[in-house]
Amino acid sequence: MSNLFPTYSRWEVEPKWAEGSFLYGKDGKKYLDFTSGIGVNNLGHRPKAVQEAVQEQLNKFWHVSNLFPVEIQETAAEKLAQAAGMDLVFFANSGAEANEAAIKLARKATGRKKIITFYQSFHGRTYATMSATGQDKIKKGFGPMLETFTYVPYNDLEALKAEIDDEVAAVMLEVIQGEGGVIPANKEFLNGVETLCKQYNSLMIIDEIQTGIGRTGKPFAFQHYGLTPDIVSVAKGLGNGFPIGAIIGRDELKDVFGPGSHGTTFGGNPLSVASSIATMNIIFDEDFLAQVNEKADFLKKNLDEQLSGLSNVSGIRGLGLMVGIEVKGQVSELLQELRVNGLIVLSAGENVIRLLPPLTVTIEELRSGVEVLAQVLTKNS
């Protein structure tokens, strides 16, 4: 009997050890891990630079609270803001907390309550972020949600035009809907959202929890489209496994989040911040990102060559090293069979296989992963 609430449908693989792109189970098997801890371990498992940075901070202090100035918070905030082309950072503990902060900041800054999000979006599991999420299954059984959220179809600019008005505090969106099926936005839609936000003096919030920190081949996915959001939320890959989230905002929002307006006990924890600095030092390097893009091109080409002709594959989509393979039927049994064959991947909805390999994955590891995918999907076609 477990003393844990059964909130997760656990896999049959129990980790014993992990390094780089591989996870070693207690069953004695070696698994190629294309989950990256659900888009968290962007540098793979236990990267030396992150481990050393955390160890160095362990020997100084672990926690002092945000009543004290902490120099490494300033260092991390500067790196994060510069990479986003923005100004200010608030550190939280997770993606949901970051999105909570974004929602609070937008409402306080505008004096408005209404926030527009999109069907099939996912923004978290707190009450505000559940309310922001455009998927009913996330909300089932929890009673009434916050009433100030409105949902419109994704990639549908006309639907947004019909809903937005001067009562809207913000439009909140993912550049690629991750949990909703790895669905990229089109450029015209994103540019249109930005134009409408400016027209109605509404803030544009971009949720980069899964797409940020190099996952799409740029520091942030919004940078592929030349957007200038007001608030960006990040988490997952920021600490490469250590719990940390953040919002990044523009300078004009500075006075909105003054002393006492928002806070957190553990946000900006020195160990997590140390891990984030080491992570950003590697990922935000131009040469590193160029390699990510080369790997992404190889992965896409290889997937197209190996899978596109299969009768049970409906489409392959994504950006950078965030890829969705849409299949006919549910993916749960396919994922289990892939694990039996040594490849760990994710689902995104009921019929999409989601690939989130570490950004440090090698070409040979990508080739090996695609071979396993092709073998299992061909068998089941």
XYZ file of C-alpha atoms in Angstrom:
381
model
C 0.000 0.000 0.000
C 1.265 3.468 -0.914
C 0.864 6.473 1.353
C 0.794 8.748 -1.701
C -2.466 10.103 -3.093
C -3.046 8.274 -6.406
C -2.959 11.490 -8.449
C -0.648 10.002 -11.099
C -0.965 6.952 -13.321
C 2.539 5.708 -12.723
C 4.550 3.940 -15.397
C 6.063 0.519 -14.804
C 9.632 1.879 -15.015
C 11.191 2.865 -11.689
C 14.352 4.982 -12.093
C 17.561 3.922 -10.392
C 20.083 6.217 -12.043
C 20.215 8.698 -14.913
C 22.852 10.512 -16.946
C 22.694 12.535 -20.155
C 19.924 11.258 -22.430
C 19.552 7.950 -20.591
C 17.625 6.657 -17.618
C 18.501 3.343 -15.986
C 15.666 1.447 -14.324
C 15.602 -0.831 -11.309
C 14.620 -3.500 -13.827
C 18.199 -3.370 -15.116
C 17.218 -1.821 -18.454
C 18.650 1.270 -20.128
C 16.105 3.711 -21.566
C 16.561 6.538 -24.051
C 14.659 9.369 -22.373
C 12.816 11.633 -24.805
C 10.706 13.196 -22.044
C 13.376 15.339 -20.365
C 11.264 15.125 -17.207
C 8.358 16.685 -19.187
C 10.522 19.373 -20.767
C 12.562 20.099 -17.648
C 15.972 18.459 -18.106
C 16.892 20.454 -21.201
C 20.573 19.721 -20.548
C 19.861 16.061 -19.893
C 20.189 14.250 -16.590
C 22.750 15.498 -14.056
C 24.778 17.903 -16.245
C 28.123 18.581 -14.612
C 27.909 22.394 -14.749
C 24.537 22.482 -12.984
C 25.600 19.919 -10.400
C 28.755 21.890 -9.589
C 26.866 25.194 -9.324
C 24.358 23.725 -6.866
C 27.115 22.069 -4.865
C 28.960 25.393 -4.606
C 25.822 27.107 -3.312
C 25.145 24.208 -0.905
C 28.407 25.072 0.780
C 27.297 28.703 1.281
C 23.622 28.786 2.311
C 20.429 27.046 1.217
C 17.699 29.437 2.309
C 17.535 32.837 3.977
C 14.156 34.191 2.702
C 13.433 37.098 0.394
C 13.850 39.601 3.217
C 17.548 39.577 2.305
C 19.220 40.808 -0.871
C 20.615 37.709 -2.607
C 23.234 38.465 -5.232
C 22.679 35.362 -7.357
C 18.994 36.293 -7.737
C 20.120 39.531 -9.349
C 22.509 37.635 -11.619
C 19.819 35.171 -12.696
C 17.233 37.922 -13.216
C 19.619 39.895 -15.422
C 20.380 36.863 -17.606
C 16.697 35.971 -17.934
C 15.534 39.499 -18.704
C 18.294 40.105 -21.244
C 17.559 36.831 -23.049
C 13.890 37.806 -23.324
C 14.593 41.422 -24.282
C 12.612 42.520 -21.250
C 13.292 44.200 -17.899
C 12.012 42.689 -14.651
C 11.791 39.226 -13.084
C 9.840 37.693 -10.226
C 10.964 34.224 -9.121
C 8.438 31.589 -8.083
C 8.615 27.832 -7.476
C 6.775 26.400 -10.485
C 5.008 27.098 -13.739
C 1.590 27.292 -12.098
C 2.903 29.832 -9.583
C 4.488 31.836 -12.384
C 1.177 31.925 -14.243
C -0.640 32.902 -11.025
C 1.758 35.833 -10.709
C 1.199 36.789 -14.361
C -2.575 36.790 -13.879
C -2.333 38.871 -10.691
C 0.057 41.340 -12.295
C -2.140 41.807 -15.379
C -5.292 42.409 -13.355
C -3.613 44.826 -10.965
C -1.817 46.711 -13.740
C -4.945 47.250 -15.833
C -7.599 47.466 -13.139
C -9.611 44.989 -15.242
C -10.784 41.444 -14.454
C -11.433 39.659 -17.737
C -8.715 37.474 -19.275
C -9.041 35.653 -22.594
C -7.348 32.292 -23.083
C -7.806 29.496 -25.637
C -9.449 26.107 -25.925
C -7.008 23.212 -25.428
C -4.604 25.468 -23.523
C -2.936 24.385 -20.296
C -1.691 26.871 -17.701
C -1.611 24.933 -14.414
C -3.646 23.291 -11.658
C -4.184 26.028 -9.086
C -7.639 27.605 -9.124
C -6.664 30.615 -11.208
C -4.534 28.599 -13.623
C -7.180 25.857 -13.897
C -9.648 28.624 -14.689
C -7.256 29.905 -17.354
C -6.913 26.431 -18.876
C -9.211 25.698 -21.796
C -9.688 21.976 -21.070
C -12.713 20.762 -19.109
C -11.024 17.525 -18.018
C -8.579 19.524 -15.862
C -11.470 21.132 -13.963
C -13.776 18.158 -13.495
C -14.991 17.695 -9.927
C -13.570 20.919 -8.487
C -16.702 23.039 -8.613
C -17.061 26.528 -10.097
C -13.981 28.094 -11.644
C -13.143 31.798 -11.541
C -15.670 33.553 -13.723
C -13.352 36.123 -15.251
C -11.834 33.829 -17.885
C -13.209 33.523 -21.418
C -12.038 30.985 -24.008
C -11.886 31.225 -27.787
C -10.608 28.771 -30.440
C -6.837 28.728 -30.913
C -5.460 30.145 -34.174
C -8.836 31.826 -34.796
C -8.254 35.581 -34.938
C -11.854 36.359 -35.880
C -13.100 34.621 -32.744
C -10.732 36.725 -30.658
C -11.852 39.910 -32.392
C -15.442 39.079 -31.472
C -14.555 38.636 -27.783
C -11.948 41.259 -26.960
C -13.021 44.683 -25.703
C -11.832 47.431 -23.368
C -12.739 45.308 -20.322
C -10.041 42.717 -21.098
C -7.012 42.804 -18.813
C -4.952 40.369 -20.880
C -4.852 37.740 -23.564
C -2.905 34.707 -22.349
C -1.574 32.080 -24.750
C 1.050 29.469 -25.519
C 2.993 29.885 -28.767
C 2.780 26.095 -29.014
C 0.028 24.381 -27.063
C 1.962 21.595 -25.373
C -0.483 19.572 -23.283
C -3.189 20.380 -25.819
C -1.504 18.331 -28.555
C 1.709 20.147 -29.612
C -0.218 22.646 -31.711
C 1.831 25.599 -33.026
C 0.224 28.987 -33.541
C 0.519 30.535 -36.976
C 2.349 33.809 -37.425
C -0.661 35.778 -38.658
C -2.639 34.758 -35.591
C 0.123 35.748 -33.159
C 0.717 39.081 -34.858
C -3.025 39.677 -34.809
C -3.240 38.931 -31.087
C -0.491 41.461 -30.410
C -2.226 44.113 -32.535
C -5.558 43.598 -30.760
C -3.911 43.782 -27.335
C -2.351 47.119 -28.231
C -5.629 48.376 -29.683
C -7.542 47.666 -26.472
C -4.683 48.410 -24.021
C -4.798 44.797 -22.892
C -1.627 42.992 -21.837
C -0.207 40.102 -23.836
C 0.862 37.210 -21.593
C 2.857 34.412 -23.221
C 3.126 31.145 -21.319
C 6.599 29.769 -22.097
C 6.566 27.166 -19.328
C 7.240 24.336 -21.785
C 8.520 26.201 -24.843
C 11.066 28.448 -23.130
C 14.762 28.064 -22.297
C 15.951 26.890 -25.705
C 13.359 24.186 -26.354
C 12.383 25.583 -29.787
C 15.870 26.673 -30.877
C 15.663 30.200 -29.480
C 15.741 31.326 -25.846
C 11.939 31.754 -26.041
C 9.449 30.572 -28.652
C 7.865 34.023 -29.064
C 11.163 35.224 -30.541
C 10.537 33.198 -33.702
C 7.708 35.615 -34.488
C 9.130 39.012 -33.488
C 6.551 39.505 -30.720
C 6.885 41.959 -27.838
C 4.806 40.478 -24.994
C 4.155 42.371 -21.772
C 4.588 39.346 -19.495
C 6.275 35.992 -20.104
C 6.056 33.036 -17.725
C 8.800 30.402 -17.561
C 9.610 27.344 -15.442
C 10.406 23.711 -16.386
C 13.753 24.020 -18.234
C 14.892 27.052 -16.244
C 16.476 25.006 -13.441
C 17.142 21.745 -15.297
C 15.382 19.734 -12.601
C 15.467 22.093 -9.644
C 12.061 23.650 -8.869
C 11.928 27.224 -10.116
C 9.539 29.395 -12.100
C 9.496 33.061 -13.026
C 7.656 35.822 -14.784
C 9.467 38.350 -16.924
C 7.852 41.750 -17.421
C 8.353 45.181 -18.878
C 9.687 48.124 -16.912
C 6.360 49.984 -16.952
C 4.931 47.248 -14.693
C 7.516 47.864 -11.967
C 5.357 49.900 -9.599
C 2.441 47.443 -9.872
C 4.368 44.749 -8.031
C 5.723 46.897 -5.219
C 6.530 45.805 -1.646
C 3.781 43.643 -0.159
C 1.869 43.177 -3.421
C 3.035 39.618 -4.073
C 5.428 37.187 -2.442
C 6.690 33.675 -1.878
C 8.654 31.920 0.852
C 10.691 29.615 -1.366
C 10.646 31.463 -4.690
C 14.157 32.403 -5.754
C 15.657 29.736 -3.500
C 19.470 30.027 -3.759
C 19.949 26.403 -4.852
C 17.356 26.652 -7.615
C 18.692 30.026 -8.730
C 22.235 28.638 -8.862
C 20.977 25.814 -11.085
C 19.193 28.319 -13.346
C 22.314 30.460 -13.827
C 24.374 27.424 -14.839
C 21.579 26.285 -17.163
C 21.183 29.678 -18.838
C 24.940 30.090 -19.261
C 24.908 27.029 -21.503
C 21.570 27.235 -23.283
C 21.556 30.932 -24.164
C 24.887 30.602 -25.983
C 24.414 31.207 -29.723
C 26.540 28.225 -30.750
C 24.571 25.925 -28.460
C 21.265 27.113 -29.918
C 22.618 26.681 -33.441
C 23.300 23.037 -32.589
C 19.769 22.667 -31.223
C 18.398 23.888 -34.546
C 20.618 21.482 -36.481
C 19.375 18.590 -34.345
C 15.779 19.739 -34.774
C 16.189 19.764 -38.575
C 17.665 16.276 -38.464
C 14.852 14.995 -36.233
C 12.117 16.430 -38.437
C 13.676 15.060 -41.627
C 14.193 11.643 -40.071
C 10.638 11.484 -38.707
C 9.218 12.505 -42.086
C 11.252 9.842 -43.859
C 10.466 7.053 -41.404
C 6.872 7.756 -40.364
C 5.026 9.852 -42.933
C 3.985 6.889 -45.050
C 2.455 4.912 -42.185
C -1.315 4.510 -42.237
C -1.655 5.197 -38.497
C 0.318 8.480 -38.540
C -1.886 11.510 -39.280
C 0.722 14.228 -38.999
C 4.008 15.425 -37.526
C 4.302 18.957 -36.156
C 6.233 21.112 -33.731
C 9.131 23.519 -33.463
C 12.718 22.871 -32.462
C 12.994 19.837 -30.204
C 9.305 19.903 -29.288
C 7.525 17.512 -31.625
C 4.065 15.969 -31.756
C 3.236 12.852 -33.790
C -0.512 12.564 -34.281
C -1.684 8.976 -34.605
C -5.006 7.274 -35.230
C -6.360 5.957 -31.946
C -5.168 6.383 -28.391
C -1.460 6.438 -27.622
C -1.355 4.868 -24.146
C -0.594 1.346 -25.377
C 1.917 2.668 -27.914
C 3.798 4.521 -25.175
C 4.029 1.346 -23.117
C 5.293 -0.648 -26.089
C 7.887 2.040 -26.804
C 9.119 1.754 -23.208
C 9.398 -2.022 -23.592
C 11.650 -1.259 -26.578
C 13.805 1.160 -24.572
C 12.355 4.548 -25.559
C 10.479 6.780 -23.123
C 8.182 9.409 -24.662
C 5.085 11.360 -23.631
C 1.534 11.828 -24.755
C -0.128 15.176 -25.482
C -3.820 14.515 -25.354
C -5.184 11.108 -26.303
C -3.762 10.701 -29.792
C -0.442 12.568 -29.929
C 2.998 11.183 -29.118
C 5.089 14.032 -27.723
C 8.878 14.096 -28.091
C 10.905 16.357 -25.787
C 14.465 15.040 -26.027
C 17.156 16.920 -24.100
C 18.736 19.743 -26.070
C 22.068 17.958 -25.538
C 20.843 14.835 -27.356
C 23.226 13.534 -30.009
C 22.400 12.875 -33.647
C 22.992 9.176 -33.069
C 20.585 9.171 -30.111
C 17.955 10.925 -32.229
C 18.463 8.383 -35.007
C 18.120 5.536 -32.519
C 14.933 6.998 -31.053
C 13.318 7.430 -34.450
C 14.200 3.828 -35.346
C 12.335 2.578 -32.273
C 9.364 4.822 -33.082
C 9.279 3.555 -36.664
C 9.532 -0.075 -35.549
C 6.646 0.182 -33.060
C 4.393 2.352 -35.254
C 4.982 0.142 -38.289
C 4.068 -2.924 -36.267
C 0.832 -1.241 -35.171
C -0.108 0.311 -38.527
